[in-house]
Amino acid sequence: MSGAREDAAPADEPARPLLSAAHIRELADRLSIRPTKQWGQNFVIDPNTIRRIVGLAGLRGDEHVLEVGPGLGSLTLGLLDEAAEVTAVEIDPKLAAQLPETVRTMRPEAADRLTVVRQDAMRIGPGELSGRVIGEESSYGDAAARKGDPAPELGEPEVLVANLPYNVAVPVVLHLLQTLPSLTKGLVMVQEEVADRLAAGPGSKIYGVPSVKVAWDTETRKVGVVGKRVFWPEPRISSGLVRFDRHEPVSTDVSRAEVFAVVDSAFSQRRKTLRAALSGLAGSGAAAEQALMRAGVSPQARGETLDVAAFARIAAALQRA
């Protein structure tokens, strides 16, 4: 890690320019890009919203940030102002190719702190974001790259900050938490309904599989709402901002996969009691009841009443059967 940035503007200086609505539309026209539903593209066109997101992420200035779906670079520029390094993972080849150029134009002094990886975030594997490899799928857009200098070593990202498409938000967050143990915190913007589900607690009507799974090793809370008018194109509903902070898994007796299998079974049919819902996983209703009793959970309870620690106890009890 390169340490705290020395080029950060003093607190009393005016905010640095970010991409406006005019910038976004000009870039899109130049690249013949029209936001697609397939990749859930809704570009942020309001600089103040970007500043708000970056502020809520609580960056210290010395961290390596992972951004998923940077699009035309609205959030990327804001992150480069506050982070030591930014790795941006973008699936759209046109957007991935343009991002380094946008940064060179608007933040020339920060261009060597950006790495762009053209890939589906769901396909990122362990260790793939450490180090830098200049090639077809990865680039760092700075003067050093143009001079042919070797890319500097880069550790795994510590913070996730992203504007995530609603249709992949939960899978992407869970995948990255599993794949990147280096992540210590994050701030994601998602559809408001998804934000509410991620932050929901036991007993809530919207508490479900995403709520339990993110609680396995994070403290998650909703920290804000973003209106529809700050996006292009304008989405149908508002977005929510979700902050997570990493902690140790709730149990060391069972694996993440074992606990998640119990969670999936418990919520597969919400109206069923846990005895019935877990009968397939346990081998029979009687075996499920015995495991639940060993875990200190009523066989007549339902999944939406349990916290993640209770699911871990059930998983442990099933393993001992």
mmCIF file with all atom_site columns, C-alpha atoms in Angstrom, residues 22-119:
data_model
loop_
_atom_site.group_PDB
_atom_site.id
_atom_site.type_symbol
_atom_site.label_atom_id
_atom_site.label_alt_id
_atom_site.label_comp_id
_atom_site.label_asym_id
_atom_site.label_entity_id
_atom_site.label_seq_id
_atom_site.pdbx_PDB_ins_code
_atom_site.Cartn_x
_atom_site.Cartn_y
_atom_site.Cartn_z
_atom_site.occupancy
_atom_site.B_iso_or_equiv
_atom_site.pdbx_formal_charge
_atom_site.auth_seq_id
_atom_site.auth_comp_id
_atom_site.auth_asym_id
_atom_site.auth_atom_id
_atom_site.pdbx_PDB_model_num
ATOM 1  C CA . ALA A 1 22  ? -23.757 17.202 -19.601 1.00 0.00 ? 22  ALA A CA 1
ATOM 2  C CA . HIS A 1 23  ? -20.439 15.349 -19.272 1.00 0.00 ? 23  HIS A CA 1
ATOM 3  C CA . ILE A 1 24  ? -22.206 12.000 -18.970 1.00 0.00 ? 24  ILE A CA 1
ATOM 4  C CA . ARG A 1 25  ? -24.396 12.526 -22.028 1.00 0.00 ? 25  ARG A CA 1
ATOM 5  C CA . GLU A 1 26  ? -21.483 13.866 -24.067 1.00 0.00 ? 26  GLU A CA 1
ATOM 6  C CA . LEU A 1 27  ? -19.370 10.801 -23.247 1.00 0.00 ? 27  LEU A CA 1
ATOM 7  C CA . ALA A 1 28  ? -22.254 8.456  -23.979 1.00 0.00 ? 28  ALA A CA 1
ATOM 8  C CA . ASP A 1 29  ? -22.916 10.106 -27.346 1.00 0.00 ? 29  ASP A CA 1
ATOM 9  C CA . ARG A 1 30  ? -19.240 10.026 -28.290 1.00 0.00 ? 30  ARG A CA 1
ATOM 10 C CA . LEU A 1 31  ? -19.028 6.302  -27.462 1.00 0.00 ? 31  LEU A CA 1
ATOM 11 C CA . SER A 1 32  ? -22.463 5.521  -28.961 1.00 0.00 ? 32  SER A CA 1
ATOM 12 C CA . ILE A 1 33  ? -23.490 4.087  -25.597 1.00 0.00 ? 33  ILE A CA 1
ATOM 13 C CA . ARG A 1 34  ? -27.083 3.687  -24.535 1.00 0.00 ? 34  ARG A CA 1
ATOM 14 C CA . PRO A 1 35  ? -27.598 2.335  -21.006 1.00 0.00 ? 35  PRO A CA 1
ATOM 15 C CA . THR A 1 36  ? -28.782 -1.281 -21.154 1.00 0.00 ? 36  THR A CA 1
ATOM 16 C CA . LYS A 1 37  ? -31.190 -3.149 -18.899 1.00 0.00 ? 37  LYS A CA 1
ATOM 17 C CA . GLN A 1 38  ? -29.077 -6.282 -19.420 1.00 0.00 ? 38  GLN A CA 1
ATOM 18 C CA . TRP A 1 39  ? -26.258 -4.797 -17.345 1.00 0.00 ? 39  TRP A CA 1
ATOM 19 C CA . GLY A 1 40  ? -28.529 -2.640 -15.179 1.00 0.00 ? 40  GLY A CA 1
ATOM 20 C CA . GLN A 1 41  ? -26.867 0.591  -16.241 1.00 0.00 ? 41  GLN A CA 1
ATOM 21 C CA . ASN A 1 42  ? -28.110 3.762  -14.559 1.00 0.00 ? 42  ASN A CA 1
ATOM 22 C CA . PHE A 1 43  ? -25.407 6.445  -14.546 1.00 0.00 ? 43  PHE A CA 1
ATOM 23 C CA . VAL A 1 44  ? -25.199 8.957  -11.680 1.00 0.00 ? 44  VAL A CA 1
ATOM 24 C CA . ILE A 1 45  ? -25.341 12.492 -13.095 1.00 0.00 ? 45  ILE A CA 1
ATOM 25 C CA . ASP A 1 46  ? -25.303 14.498 -9.855  1.00 0.00 ? 46  ASP A CA 1
ATOM 26 C CA . PRO A 1 47  ? -21.870 15.400 -8.391  1.00 0.00 ? 47  PRO A CA 1
ATOM 27 C CA . ASN A 1 48  ? -23.298 16.041 -4.912  1.00 0.00 ? 48  ASN A CA 1
ATOM 28 C CA . THR A 1 49  ? -24.624 12.484 -4.776  1.00 0.00 ? 49  THR A CA 1
ATOM 29 C CA . ILE A 1 50  ? -21.126 11.223 -5.589  1.00 0.00 ? 50  ILE A CA 1
ATOM 30 C CA . ARG A 1 51  ? -19.645 13.316 -2.789  1.00 0.00 ? 51  ARG A CA 1
ATOM 31 C CA . ARG A 1 52  ? -22.276 11.981 -0.408  1.00 0.00 ? 52  ARG A CA 1
ATOM 32 C CA . ILE A 1 53  ? -21.495 8.352  -1.302  1.00 0.00 ? 53  ILE A CA 1
ATOM 33 C CA . VAL A 1 54  ? -17.753 8.859  -0.910  1.00 0.00 ? 54  VAL A CA 1
ATOM 34 C CA . GLY A 1 55  ? -18.293 10.594 2.420   1.00 0.00 ? 55  GLY A CA 1
ATOM 35 C CA . LEU A 1 56  ? -20.467 7.805  3.793   1.00 0.00 ? 56  LEU A CA 1
ATOM 36 C CA . ALA A 1 57  ? -17.839 5.245  2.757   1.00 0.00 ? 57  ALA A CA 1
ATOM 37 C CA . GLY A 1 58  ? -15.584 6.739  5.429   1.00 0.00 ? 58  GLY A CA 1
ATOM 38 C CA . LEU A 1 59  ? -12.318 6.492  3.491   1.00 0.00 ? 59  LEU A CA 1
ATOM 39 C CA . ARG A 1 60  ? -9.093  7.278  5.352   1.00 0.00 ? 60  ARG A CA 1
ATOM 40 C CA . GLY A 1 61  ? -7.006  8.204  2.324   1.00 0.00 ? 61  GLY A CA 1
ATOM 41 C CA . ASP A 1 62  ? -4.606  5.261  2.479   1.00 0.00 ? 62  ASP A CA 1
ATOM 42 C CA . GLU A 1 63  ? -6.914  2.461  1.328   1.00 0.00 ? 63  GLU A CA 1
ATOM 43 C CA . HIS A 1 64  ? -7.258  0.391  -1.837  1.00 0.00 ? 64  HIS A CA 1
ATOM 44 C CA . VAL A 1 65  ? -10.876 0.677  -3.010  1.00 0.00 ? 65  VAL A CA 1
ATOM 45 C CA . LEU A 1 66  ? -12.712 -1.754 -5.268  1.00 0.00 ? 66  LEU A CA 1
ATOM 46 C CA . GLU A 1 67  ? -15.414 -0.238 -7.465  1.00 0.00 ? 67  GLU A CA 1
ATOM 47 C CA . VAL A 1 68  ? -17.770 -2.545 -9.367  1.00 0.00 ? 68  VAL A CA 1
ATOM 48 C CA . GLY A 1 69  ? -19.528 -1.178 -12.432 1.00 0.00 ? 69  GLY A CA 1
ATOM 49 C CA . PRO A 1 70  ? -17.828 2.231  -12.702 1.00 0.00 ? 70  PRO A CA 1
ATOM 50 C CA . GLY A 1 71  ? -19.716 3.078  -15.884 1.00 0.00 ? 71  GLY A CA 1
ATOM 51 C CA . LEU A 1 72  ? -18.535 6.412  -17.271 1.00 0.00 ? 72  LEU A CA 1
ATOM 52 C CA . GLY A 1 73  ? -16.525 7.241  -14.151 1.00 0.00 ? 73  GLY A CA 1
ATOM 53 C CA . SER A 1 74  ? -18.722 9.491  -12.006 1.00 0.00 ? 74  SER A CA 1
ATOM 54 C CA . LEU A 1 75  ? -17.950 7.666  -8.776  1.00 0.00 ? 75  LEU A CA 1
ATOM 55 C CA . THR A 1 76  ? -14.417 6.694  -9.839  1.00 0.00 ? 76  THR A CA 1
ATOM 56 C CA . LEU A 1 77  ? -13.272 10.328 -9.851  1.00 0.00 ? 77  LEU A CA 1
ATOM 57 C CA . GLY A 1 78  ? -14.708 10.911 -6.392  1.00 0.00 ? 78  GLY A CA 1
ATOM 58 C CA . LEU A 1 79  ? -13.017 7.790  -5.057  1.00 0.00 ? 79  LEU A CA 1
ATOM 59 C CA . LEU A 1 80  ? -9.632  8.753  -6.519  1.00 0.00 ? 80  LEU A CA 1
ATOM 60 C CA . ASP A 1 81  ? -9.870  12.022 -4.585  1.00 0.00 ? 81  ASP A CA 1
ATOM 61 C CA . GLU A 1 82  ? -10.082 10.122 -1.280  1.00 0.00 ? 82  GLU A CA 1
ATOM 62 C CA . ALA A 1 83  ? -8.422  6.717  -1.796  1.00 0.00 ? 83  ALA A CA 1
ATOM 63 C CA . ALA A 1 84  ? -4.825  5.630  -2.289  1.00 0.00 ? 84  ALA A CA 1
ATOM 64 C CA . GLU A 1 85  ? -5.707  3.183  -5.083  1.00 0.00 ? 85  GLU A CA 1
ATOM 65 C CA . VAL A 1 86  ? -8.868  2.307  -7.023  1.00 0.00 ? 86  VAL A CA 1
ATOM 66 C CA . THR A 1 87  ? -9.492  -0.915 -8.912  1.00 0.00 ? 87  THR A CA 1
ATOM 67 C CA . ALA A 1 88  ? -12.546 -0.634 -11.151 1.00 0.00 ? 88  ALA A CA 1
ATOM 68 C CA . VAL A 1 89  ? -14.172 -3.813 -12.469 1.00 0.00 ? 89  VAL A CA 1
ATOM 69 C CA . GLU A 1 90  ? -16.284 -3.141 -15.568 1.00 0.00 ? 90  GLU A CA 1
ATOM 70 C CA . ILE A 1 91  ? -17.981 -5.720 -17.795 1.00 0.00 ? 91  ILE A CA 1
ATOM 71 C CA . ASP A 1 92  ? -18.779 -3.343 -20.690 1.00 0.00 ? 92  ASP A CA 1
ATOM 72 C CA . PRO A 1 93  ? -15.705 -3.201 -22.990 1.00 0.00 ? 93  PRO A CA 1
ATOM 73 C CA . LYS A 1 94  ? -16.446 0.331  -24.251 1.00 0.00 ? 94  LYS A CA 1
ATOM 74 C CA . LEU A 1 95  ? -16.795 1.709  -20.749 1.00 0.00 ? 95  LEU A CA 1
ATOM 75 C CA . ALA A 1 96  ? -13.708 -0.144 -19.522 1.00 0.00 ? 96  ALA A CA 1
ATOM 76 C CA . ALA A 1 97  ? -11.638 1.313  -22.365 1.00 0.00 ? 97  ALA A CA 1
ATOM 77 C CA . GLN A 1 98  ? -12.886 4.872  -21.810 1.00 0.00 ? 98  GLN A CA 1
ATOM 78 C CA . LEU A 1 99  ? -12.428 5.070  -18.039 1.00 0.00 ? 99  LEU A CA 1
ATOM 79 C CA . PRO A 1 100 ? -8.620  5.540  -17.967 1.00 0.00 ? 100 PRO A CA 1
ATOM 80 C CA . GLU A 1 101 ? -8.925  8.307  -20.570 1.00 0.00 ? 101 GLU A CA 1
ATOM 81 C CA . THR A 1 102 ? -11.581 10.101 -18.507 1.00 0.00 ? 102 THR A CA 1
ATOM 82 C CA . VAL A 1 103 ? -9.346  9.936  -15.451 1.00 0.00 ? 103 VAL A CA 1
ATOM 83 C CA . ARG A 1 104 ? -6.310  11.178 -17.414 1.00 0.00 ? 104 ARG A CA 1
ATOM 84 C CA . THR A 1 105 ? -8.394  14.159 -18.569 1.00 0.00 ? 105 THR A CA 1
ATOM 85 C CA . MET A 1 106 ? -10.000 15.117 -15.256 1.00 0.00 ? 106 MET A CA 1
ATOM 86 C CA . ARG A 1 107 ? -7.488  13.776 -12.702 1.00 0.00 ? 107 ARG A CA 1
ATOM 87 C CA . PRO A 1 108 ? -4.155  13.464 -14.537 1.00 0.00 ? 108 PRO A CA 1
ATOM 88 C CA . GLU A 1 109 ? -2.219  13.328 -11.273 1.00 0.00 ? 109 GLU A CA 1
ATOM 89 C CA . ALA A 1 110 ? -4.313  10.349 -10.099 1.00 0.00 ? 110 ALA A CA 1
ATOM 90 C CA . ALA A 1 111 ? -4.192  8.256  -13.292 1.00 0.00 ? 111 ALA A CA 1
ATOM 91 C CA . ASP A 1 112 ? -1.431  5.996  -11.989 1.00 0.00 ? 112 ASP A CA 1
ATOM 92 C CA . ARG A 1 113 ? -3.607  5.060  -9.019  1.00 0.00 ? 113 ARG A CA 1
ATOM 93 C CA . LEU A 1 114 ? -6.373  3.551  -11.162 1.00 0.00 ? 114 LEU A CA 1
ATOM 94 C CA . THR A 1 115 ? -6.528  -0.044 -12.380 1.00 0.00 ? 115 THR A CA 1
ATOM 95 C CA . VAL A 1 116 ? -9.338  -1.076 -14.730 1.00 0.00 ? 116 VAL A CA 1
ATOM 96 C CA . VAL A 1 117 ? -10.267 -4.744 -15.002 1.00 0.00 ? 117 VAL A CA 1
ATOM 97 C CA . ARG A 1 118 ? -12.653 -5.770 -17.780 1.00 0.00 ? 118 ARG A CA 1
ATOM 98 C CA . GLN A 1 119 ? -14.502 -8.644 -16.211 1.00 0.00 ? 119 GLN A CA 1
#
